[in-house]
Amino acid sequence: MQKKYLNILICIIFVCFVFINDAFSANFTFQNRSLTLSNTTGCAVSSYTFSQKTQDNNNAKISSGVTVTIVFPTGVNISTATMSGSTFKGTAISAGWTISGQILTFTSPTNVGKDKTFSIVIANVTNGGSTSANATVSMPNQSGGTSSGTYTVTTTACPTIPSNNECSGSASLTPAPSGSSTCTTINGTTFGATASALTSCAGLADDDVWFSFVANNPNHQVTVDGIANFNAVVQVFSGTCPSGMTSLSCTNITGNNGIETVNLSGLTAGNTYYVRVYHSGSGPGVSAANTFTICVTSSSSACSIGTGNLTAATLPYTSGAQTTCSSGNDITSSNVSNICGSSSYYGGLDKVIEFTPLVSGTISINLTSTGSWVGMMLYQGCPTSGGICVANAQSSAGNQSIGCVPVVGGLNYYLVVDSYPAPNCNPFNVTISAPSSSSLTGTICSNAVNMTFPYTTTNQSTLCYGNDYTNASIGSPATLYESGEDKVYSFTTTGPQCLNLILSNASTDNIGFQVYSGCPGVIGTTCVASGGGATSGSLASSFVVPAAGTYYLVIDTWSTPSFVNYDLVVTSTGSGPSNDLPCNAESLILGTSIGGENNCSGSASEPGVPGCWSSGSINSVWYKVTVPASGKVKVKTTQGSLINTQIAVYTGTCGSLTLLACNDNAASCASFSTLNSELSLTGLTVGNTIFIRVDGNLQSTGTFSILAIDGDNSFPSIPGQDCGDPNPVCNTVMSISNPGYSGFGNTCDLPTSYCLASGERNIVWYRIPISTAGTFD
């Protein structure tokens, strides 16, 4: 009996021990832990597979629905991880997916028993670059404790994306010259390359890189030689990168470690072509073995240009004393691919100078000759086999010059020296400059030549500066002098300023200038002043810049010639006339004449040019007068050094004016036009202010006088110029010098038939007493 109770007691104690033992949580470490990555290269997207085994303990079991936590090491980007493709013990993960920093959590979709091997797959994790660090995986077990494991994440260095990963950064290839089998190879690799936007033409283009070359003849071959395990695909494009390209060929013939050769024909010499190379197989170019060589050769025959020609081995080049008289007529208007200039200059004996610039840039070519009717024709590529005309210089003179010509390094150029059929040959000496790629100061607004006043510079030229600003640019005054190459100057003022500009020693009278309030072509820019057309190489002008700011002066020409050499002087004379703008108009007192001048005035912030005025630079000054009780006003100008005035009258306010009337020349006398200006206005509103604008015909400036009177009255006589106020004759004999009057007076008192003949414009009146006897001269 006692033994029975003892056994019951032992059993109760054992059950309690088991119960108490199960009530406490337990932590377990996974067995047989390992981590595999689908791609071990940094920056590659990988699937992370965590493999492990639970402990052989009932408490190590894992239930479905618990939260699984994975902590990734710093450097690994888990923001790209996706629930799609991720699994737990082979079952898709579908709930509880969250990402915060380096921590990913999800809900387990199924149970895991004790002593069971299972895997967790996390899809699309972006590897860190050159990582060797730990990740941890943890989750609750059935004891309420945690089961966990630590895993080492190891990746190689993140590959550098090649500089020629896109066509915009294509690596340059140098084609072999025509007739040469020389292949100038460069090394290439797709290691680290990414896919371009273009679709694959063969295989999988997920690691393409780009090259480009400028064709020097119609026929070229592109050769790509990959090392072991590299299966090259070579695609060639014409057109403009990146959106305007057309595929010319796609080649993938040889397979791994093979040589791919693309034969191209019908190319245009001087055009740029693009070559795309990638590994045919899958993979984003992360293998360092994805390397190859590439080059461009030519199958075209050697250029046919005759014998006895010259080769410029390097630039700069000087031919020394040469003659075409010992040569043949090898280059003719019938055998060249393109006639360069006039076909007449292919009729004489000729000599060709061949050269290949090592670098791209601009060159100048000068030919001196004691002969005549010389022609120079420059070709890019063989003139008798697809060559393109680049430039020419042809005239009856002996000396010829080709200005700033762009050339491309590595291309073949041929300079043909020829002539009219008579004389059929000439002596000559040619110099060719080295290519210049330096940026010339003054080509555009951003590198304009800065001026401070007084500013003087000599031996200037627009040659090689480009035709950047034209009469189609925003703000242009639309003159003829905006068609050649142009040079840009800038200056800054602290307020309104009157400037005098002198262009001298110009190599052509077709020189012009424009002054802008900002860079031409930019919205809001206006033209402050302009002028053009020199006389014997000189052009002078005065103008006012209306306010503080930075202004741009552009020196330009007609389209022919395309450039000009010149000297330039710009000086400041202060702020200009005080009445340069309508709101600063000077008041007139009716019946009182005052003097004025329009030197250094401008048209900025003023109304448009009146229709009756002449075209040319605007140099306006302003006056105002109050309308009298008659409602009539007469206004006139009298010439001073400004010998041809023009006027206009406006109503309204100074900030909002309406043109009422205008006049260039006053009423004529017989066949003569009076070069002063005059208006008679009626129907005006009494007490209103009218504004009077005075300018010079074309771009003329100078002094004048202006008079406004009540319209019911007549203009007062001008002493000596009107018969109402003649010069008195006081002595028996008087010698009269030129009184300096210009034009007629206020009235022509003689009948029309008495007006003087052509060329006589200055009428002077004298009063002679009847009692005076004698003569006068």
PDB file of N, CA and C in Angstrom, residues 34-52 68 70-90 93 97 102 104 106 118-137 150-156:
ATOM      1  N   SER A  34      23.598  28.031 -44.087  1.00  0.00           N
ATOM      2  CA  SER A  34      24.349  28.470 -45.272  1.00  0.00           C
ATOM      3  C   SER A  34      23.542  29.536 -46.012  1.00  0.00           C
ATOM      4  N   LEU A  35      24.275  30.348 -46.779  1.00  0.00           N
ATOM      5  CA  LEU A  35      23.630  31.405 -47.593  1.00  0.00           C
ATOM      6  C   LEU A  35      24.209  31.337 -49.000  1.00  0.00           C
ATOM      7  N   THR A  36      23.333  31.311 -49.982  1.00  0.00           N
ATOM      8  CA  THR A  36      23.777  31.360 -51.380  1.00  0.00           C
ATOM      9  C   THR A  36      23.098  32.537 -52.072  1.00  0.00           C
ATOM     10  N   LEU A  37      23.838  33.171 -53.012  1.00  0.00           N
ATOM     11  CA  LEU A  37      23.336  34.294 -53.796  1.00  0.00           C
ATOM     12  C   LEU A  37      23.323  33.901 -55.269  1.00  0.00           C
ATOM     13  N   SER A  38      22.276  34.292 -55.963  1.00  0.00           N
ATOM     14  CA  SER A  38      22.221  33.964 -57.391  1.00  0.00           C
ATOM     15  C   SER A  38      23.260  34.742 -58.182  1.00  0.00           C
ATOM     16  N   ASN A  39      23.728  35.859 -57.649  1.00  0.00           N
ATOM     17  CA  ASN A  39      24.807  36.632 -58.282  1.00  0.00           C
ATOM     18  C   ASN A  39      25.610  37.266 -57.164  1.00  0.00           C
ATOM     19  N   THR A  40      26.895  37.025 -57.140  1.00  0.00           N
ATOM     20  CA  THR A  40      27.719  37.481 -56.026  1.00  0.00           C
ATOM     21  C   THR A  40      28.447  38.790 -56.303  1.00  0.00           C
ATOM     22  N   THR A  41      28.116  39.439 -57.409  1.00  0.00           N
ATOM     23  CA  THR A  41      28.792  40.695 -57.749  1.00  0.00           C
ATOM     24  C   THR A  41      28.036  41.873 -57.151  1.00  0.00           C
ATOM     25  N   GLY A  42      28.790  42.779 -56.515  1.00  0.00           N
ATOM     26  CA  GLY A  42      28.167  43.968 -55.961  1.00  0.00           C
ATOM     27  C   GLY A  42      27.396  44.734 -57.017  1.00  0.00           C
ATOM     28  N   CYS A  43      26.289  45.343 -56.621  1.00  0.00           N
ATOM     29  CA  CYS A  43      25.390  46.117 -57.483  1.00  0.00           C
ATOM     30  C   CYS A  43      24.501  45.237 -58.344  1.00  0.00           C
ATOM     31  N   ALA A  44      24.727  43.923 -58.390  1.00  0.00           N
ATOM     32  CA  ALA A  44      23.846  43.034 -59.139  1.00  0.00           C
ATOM     33  C   ALA A  44      22.622  42.696 -58.282  1.00  0.00           C
ATOM     34  N   VAL A  45      21.507  42.415 -58.928  1.00  0.00           N
ATOM     35  CA  VAL A  45      20.294  42.002 -58.227  1.00  0.00           C
ATOM     36  C   VAL A  45      20.332  40.483 -58.045  1.00  0.00           C
ATOM     37  N   SER A  46      20.136  40.018 -56.813  1.00  0.00           N
ATOM     38  CA  SER A  46      20.291  38.598 -56.500  1.00  0.00           C
ATOM     39  C   SER A  46      19.105  38.077 -55.707  1.00  0.00           C
ATOM     40  N   SER A  47      18.929  36.745 -55.768  1.00  0.00           N
ATOM     41  CA  SER A  47      18.034  36.054 -54.837  1.00  0.00           C
ATOM     42  C   SER A  47      18.891  35.516 -53.700  1.00  0.00           C
ATOM     43  N   TYR A  48      18.533  35.869 -52.462  1.00  0.00           N
ATOM     44  CA  TYR A  48      19.256  35.405 -51.276  1.00  0.00           C
ATOM     45  C   TYR A  48      18.537  34.152 -50.754  1.00  0.00           C
ATOM     46  N   THR A  49      19.255  33.026 -50.691  1.00  0.00           N
ATOM     47  CA  THR A  49      18.669  31.775 -50.193  1.00  0.00           C
ATOM     48  C   THR A  49      19.334  31.406 -48.861  1.00  0.00           C
ATOM     49  N   PHE A  50      18.552  31.512 -47.766  1.00  0.00           N
ATOM     50  CA  PHE A  50      19.030  31.148 -46.428  1.00  0.00           C
ATOM     51  C   PHE A  50      18.598  29.699 -46.172  1.00  0.00           C
ATOM     52  N   SER A  51      19.567  28.785 -45.932  1.00  0.00           N
ATOM     53  CA  SER A  51      19.276  27.366 -45.660  1.00  0.00           C
ATOM     54  C   SER A  51      19.673  27.031 -44.222  1.00  0.00           C
ATOM     55  N   GLN A  52      18.808  26.237 -43.517  1.00  0.00           N
ATOM     56  CA  GLN A  52      19.061  25.912 -42.119  1.00  0.00           C
ATOM     57  C   GLN A  52      18.211  24.697 -41.710  1.00  0.00           C
ATOM     58  N   VAL A  68       8.713  36.514 -39.183  1.00  0.00           N
ATOM     59  CA  VAL A  68      10.107  36.184 -39.474  1.00  0.00           C
ATOM     60  C   VAL A  68      10.856  37.487 -39.732  1.00  0.00           C
ATOM     61  N   ILE A  70      14.524  39.310 -40.868  1.00  0.00           N
ATOM     62  CA  ILE A  70      15.862  39.164 -41.462  1.00  0.00           C
ATOM     63  C   ILE A  70      16.529  40.529 -41.442  1.00  0.00           C
ATOM     64  N   VAL A  71      17.705  40.592 -40.834  1.00  0.00           N
ATOM     65  CA  VAL A  71      18.483  41.832 -40.779  1.00  0.00           C
ATOM     66  C   VAL A  71      19.653  41.690 -41.755  1.00  0.00           C
ATOM     67  N   PHE A  72      19.673  42.568 -42.795  1.00  0.00           N
ATOM     68  CA  PHE A  72      20.732  42.530 -43.811  1.00  0.00           C
ATOM     69  C   PHE A  72      21.855  43.493 -43.421  1.00  0.00           C
ATOM     70  N   PRO A  73      23.073  43.187 -43.818  1.00  0.00           N
ATOM     71  CA  PRO A  73      24.201  44.069 -43.454  1.00  0.00           C
ATOM     72  C   PRO A  73      24.142  45.398 -44.214  1.00  0.00           C
ATOM     73  N   THR A  74      24.796  46.389 -43.649  1.00  0.00           N
ATOM     74  CA  THR A  74      24.904  47.707 -44.294  1.00  0.00           C
ATOM     75  C   THR A  74      25.576  47.563 -45.654  1.00  0.00           C
ATOM     76  N   GLY A  75      25.049  48.270 -46.627  1.00  0.00           N
ATOM     77  CA  GLY A  75      25.582  48.202 -47.991  1.00  0.00           C
ATOM     78  C   GLY A  75      24.689  47.418 -48.923  1.00  0.00           C
ATOM     79  N   VAL A  76      23.921  46.479 -48.360  1.00  0.00           N
ATOM     80  CA  VAL A  76      22.967  45.726 -49.167  1.00  0.00           C
ATOM     81  C   VAL A  76      21.687  46.546 -49.271  1.00  0.00           C
ATOM     82  N   ASN A  77      21.170  46.691 -50.478  1.00  0.00           N
ATOM     83  CA  ASN A  77      19.966  47.495 -50.702  1.00  0.00           C
ATOM     84  C   ASN A  77      18.760  46.567 -50.793  1.00  0.00           C
ATOM     85  N   ILE A  78      17.958  46.536 -49.691  1.00  0.00           N
ATOM     86  CA  ILE A  78      16.803  45.624 -49.693  1.00  0.00           C
ATOM     87  C   ILE A  78      15.521  46.318 -50.130  1.00  0.00           C
ATOM     88  N   SER A  79      15.638  47.605 -50.500  1.00  0.00           N
ATOM     89  CA  SER A  79      14.431  48.292 -50.963  1.00  0.00           C
ATOM     90  C   SER A  79      13.937  47.716 -52.277  1.00  0.00           C
ATOM     91  N   THR A  80      14.824  46.993 -52.990  1.00  0.00           N
ATOM     92  CA  THR A  80      14.437  46.384 -54.267  1.00  0.00           C
ATOM     93  C   THR A  80      13.827  45.000 -54.090  1.00  0.00           C
ATOM     94  N   ALA A  81      13.900  44.432 -52.863  1.00  0.00           N
ATOM     95  CA  ALA A  81      13.389  43.082 -52.622  1.00  0.00           C
ATOM     96  C   ALA A  81      11.891  43.013 -52.891  1.00  0.00           C
ATOM     97  N   THR A  82      11.432  41.897 -53.420  1.00  0.00           N
ATOM     98  CA  THR A  82      10.021  41.746 -53.761  1.00  0.00           C
ATOM     99  C   THR A  82       9.447  40.498 -53.104  1.00  0.00           C
ATOM    100  N   MET A  83       8.166  40.592 -52.668  1.00  0.00           N
ATOM    101  CA  MET A  83       7.476  39.437 -52.110  1.00  0.00           C
ATOM    102  C   MET A  83       7.255  38.390 -53.197  1.00  0.00           C
ATOM    103  N   SER A  84       7.029  38.897 -54.441  1.00  0.00           N
ATOM    104  CA  SER A  84       6.898  37.984 -55.571  1.00  0.00           C
ATOM    105  C   SER A  84       8.230  37.288 -55.806  1.00  0.00           C
ATOM    106  N   GLY A  85       8.230  35.980 -55.815  1.00  0.00           N
ATOM    107  CA  GLY A  85       9.454  35.203 -55.989  1.00  0.00           C
ATOM    108  C   GLY A  85      10.103  34.788 -54.693  1.00  0.00           C
ATOM    109  N   SER A  86       9.625  35.320 -53.573  1.00  0.00           N
ATOM    110  CA  SER A  86      10.177  34.968 -52.255  1.00  0.00           C
ATOM    111  C   SER A  86       9.352  33.822 -51.661  1.00  0.00           C
ATOM    112  N   THR A  87      10.052  32.884 -50.994  1.00  0.00           N
ATOM    113  CA  THR A  87       9.378  31.696 -50.448  1.00  0.00           C
ATOM    114  C   THR A  87       9.886  31.376 -49.047  1.00  0.00           C
ATOM    115  N   PHE A  88       9.046  30.611 -48.292  1.00  0.00           N
ATOM    116  CA  PHE A  88       9.399  30.095 -46.969  1.00  0.00           C
ATOM    117  C   PHE A  88       9.059  28.616 -46.971  1.00  0.00           C
ATOM    118  N   LYS A  89      10.108  27.751 -46.848  1.00  0.00           N
ATOM    119  CA  LYS A  89       9.923  26.293 -46.896  1.00  0.00           C
ATOM    120  C   LYS A  89       9.173  25.900 -48.170  1.00  0.00           C
ATOM    121  N   GLY A  90       9.529  26.586 -49.299  1.00  0.00           N
ATOM    122  CA  GLY A  90       8.941  26.257 -50.597  1.00  0.00           C
ATOM    123  C   GLY A  90       7.567  26.837 -50.833  1.00  0.00           C
ATOM    124  N   ILE A  93       5.580  33.466 -49.950  1.00  0.00           N
ATOM    125  CA  ILE A  93       5.291  34.419 -48.869  1.00  0.00           C
ATOM    126  C   ILE A  93       4.199  35.353 -49.358  1.00  0.00           C
ATOM    127  N   TRP A  97       4.561  41.518 -45.177  1.00  0.00           N
ATOM    128  CA  TRP A  97       5.826  41.961 -45.801  1.00  0.00           C
ATOM    129  C   TRP A  97       6.076  43.435 -45.515  1.00  0.00           C
ATOM    130  N   GLN A 102      17.422  48.296 -42.980  1.00  0.00           N
ATOM    131  CA  GLN A 102      18.061  47.036 -43.335  1.00  0.00           C
ATOM    132  C   GLN A 102      17.270  45.832 -42.828  1.00  0.00           C
ATOM    133  N   LEU A 104      13.921  43.348 -42.901  1.00  0.00           N
ATOM    134  CA  LEU A 104      12.782  42.847 -43.661  1.00  0.00           C
ATOM    135  C   LEU A 104      12.015  41.878 -42.779  1.00  0.00           C
ATOM    136  N   PHE A 106       8.266  39.367 -42.496  1.00  0.00           N
ATOM    137  CA  PHE A 106       7.108  38.793 -43.193  1.00  0.00           C
ATOM    138  C   PHE A 106       6.493  37.739 -42.285  1.00  0.00           C
ATOM    139  N   PHE A 118      14.939  23.548 -43.939  1.00  0.00           N
ATOM    140  CA  PHE A 118      14.061  24.392 -44.763  1.00  0.00           C
ATOM    141  C   PHE A 118      14.856  25.602 -45.264  1.00  0.00           C
ATOM    142  N   SER A 119      14.345  26.239 -46.297  1.00  0.00           N
ATOM    143  CA  SER A 119      15.021  27.401 -46.911  1.00  0.00           C
ATOM    144  C   SER A 119      14.087  28.607 -46.950  1.00  0.00           C
ATOM    145  N   ILE A 120      14.698  29.760 -46.869  1.00  0.00           N
ATOM    146  CA  ILE A 120      13.981  31.033 -47.058  1.00  0.00           C
ATOM    147  C   ILE A 120      14.632  31.721 -48.253  1.00  0.00           C
ATOM    148  N   VAL A 121      13.842  32.058 -49.250  1.00  0.00           N
ATOM    149  CA  VAL A 121      14.359  32.738 -50.449  1.00  0.00           C
ATOM    150  C   VAL A 121      13.782  34.155 -50.481  1.00  0.00           C
ATOM    151  N   ILE A 122      14.665  35.149 -50.524  1.00  0.00           N
ATOM    152  CA  ILE A 122      14.259  36.555 -50.669  1.00  0.00           C
ATOM    153  C   ILE A 122      14.719  37.025 -52.049  1.00  0.00           C
ATOM    154  N   ALA A 123      13.766  37.421 -52.879  1.00  0.00           N
ATOM    155  CA  ALA A 123      14.063  37.736 -54.287  1.00  0.00           C
ATOM    156  C   ALA A 123      14.431  39.202 -54.482  1.00  0.00           C
ATOM    157  N   ASN A 124      15.305  39.450 -55.481  1.00  0.00           N
ATOM    158  CA  ASN A 124      15.607  40.799 -56.005  1.00  0.00           C
ATOM    159  C   ASN A 124      16.243  41.745 -54.990  1.00  0.00           C
ATOM    160  N   VAL A 125      17.156  41.245 -54.220  1.00  0.00           N
ATOM    161  CA  VAL A 125      17.951  42.083 -53.327  1.00  0.00           C
ATOM    162  C   VAL A 125      19.146  42.607 -54.122  1.00  0.00           C
ATOM    163  N   THR A 126      19.459  43.902 -53.988  1.00  0.00           N
ATOM    164  CA  THR A 126      20.609  44.479 -54.683  1.00  0.00           C
ATOM    165  C   THR A 126      21.842  44.363 -53.800  1.00  0.00           C
ATOM    166  N   ASN A 127      22.857  43.685 -54.313  1.00  0.00           N
ATOM    167  CA  ASN A 127      24.066  43.444 -53.525  1.00  0.00           C
ATOM    168  C   ASN A 127      24.783  44.742 -53.192  1.00  0.00           C
ATOM    169  N   GLY A 128      25.455  44.706 -52.042  1.00  0.00           N
ATOM    170  CA  GLY A 128      26.370  45.786 -51.724  1.00  0.00           C
ATOM    171  C   GLY A 128      27.685  45.583 -52.442  1.00  0.00           C
ATOM    172  N   GLY A 129      28.447  46.646 -52.625  1.00  0.00           N
ATOM    173  CA  GLY A 129      29.731  46.530 -53.294  1.00  0.00           C
ATOM    174  C   GLY A 129      30.802  46.029 -52.354  1.00  0.00           C
ATOM    175  N   SER A 130      31.481  44.980 -52.735  1.00  0.00           N
ATOM    176  CA  SER A 130      32.588  44.405 -51.974  1.00  0.00           C
ATOM    177  C   SER A 130      32.214  44.231 -50.504  1.00  0.00           C
ATOM    178  N   THR A 131      31.175  43.367 -50.263  1.00  0.00           N
ATOM    179  CA  THR A 131      30.640  43.182 -48.914  1.00  0.00           C
ATOM    180  C   THR A 131      31.079  41.835 -48.326  1.00  0.00           C
ATOM    181  N   SER A 132      31.475  41.838 -47.058  1.00  0.00           N
ATOM    182  CA  SER A 132      31.685  40.603 -46.298  1.00  0.00           C
ATOM    183  C   SER A 132      31.240  40.894 -44.875  1.00  0.00           C
ATOM    184  N   ALA A 133      29.943  40.644 -44.620  1.00  0.00           N
ATOM    185  CA  ALA A 133      29.357  40.980 -43.322  1.00  0.00           C
ATOM    186  C   ALA A 133      28.256  39.976 -43.015  1.00  0.00           C
ATOM    187  N   ASN A 134      27.651  40.098 -41.839  1.00  0.00           N
ATOM    188  CA  ASN A 134      26.685  39.104 -41.381  1.00  0.00           C
ATOM    189  C   ASN A 134      25.250  39.583 -41.545  1.00  0.00           C
ATOM    190  N   ALA A 135      24.397  38.606 -41.877  1.00  0.00           N
ATOM    191  CA  ALA A 135      22.953  38.796 -41.833  1.00  0.00           C
ATOM    192  C   ALA A 135      22.403  37.863 -40.766  1.00  0.00           C
ATOM    193  N   THR A 136      21.282  38.217 -40.184  1.00  0.00           N
ATOM    194  CA  THR A 136      20.661  37.349 -39.180  1.00  0.00           C
ATOM    195  C   THR A 136      19.221  37.052 -39.571  1.00  0.00           C
ATOM    196  N   VAL A 137      18.788  35.816 -39.269  1.00  0.00           N
ATOM    197  CA  VAL A 137      17.404  35.386 -39.495  1.00  0.00           C
ATOM    198  C   VAL A 137      16.866  34.905 -38.153  1.00  0.00           C
ATOM    199  N   THR A 150      22.981  33.064 -37.909  1.00  0.00           N
ATOM    200  CA  THR A 150      23.817  34.133 -38.484  1.00  0.00           C
ATOM    201  C   THR A 150      24.441  33.608 -39.773  1.00  0.00           C
ATOM    202  N   TYR A 151      24.482  34.494 -40.819  1.00  0.00           N
ATOM    203  CA  TYR A 151      24.927  34.087 -42.146  1.00  0.00           C
ATOM    204  C   TYR A 151      25.877  35.148 -42.700  1.00  0.00           C
ATOM    205  N   THR A 152      26.936  34.719 -43.323  1.00  0.00           N
ATOM    206  CA  THR A 152      27.918  35.649 -43.890  1.00  0.00           C
ATOM    207  C   THR A 152      27.547  35.986 -45.336  1.00  0.00           C
ATOM    208  N   VAL A 153      27.412  37.304 -45.603  1.00  0.00           N
ATOM    209  CA  VAL A 153      27.108  37.788 -46.951  1.00  0.00           C
ATOM    210  C   VAL A 153      28.416  38.254 -47.585  1.00  0.00           C
ATOM    211  N   THR A 154      28.800  37.635 -48.706  1.00  0.00           N
ATOM    212  CA  THR A 154      30.048  37.992 -49.381  1.00  0.00           C
ATOM    213  C   THR A 154      29.765  38.314 -50.849  1.00  0.00           C
ATOM    214  N   THR A 155      30.174  39.517 -51.286  1.00  0.00           N
ATOM    215  CA  THR A 155      30.050  39.894 -52.705  1.00  0.00           C
ATOM    216  C   THR A 155      31.366  40.487 -53.180  1.00  0.00           C
ATOM    217  N   THR A 156      31.564  40.435 -54.483  1.00  0.00           N
ATOM    218  CA  THR A 156      32.761  41.041 -55.071  1.00  0.00           C
ATOM    219  C   THR A 156      32.527  42.535 -55.282  1.00  0.00           C
TER     220      THR A 156
END
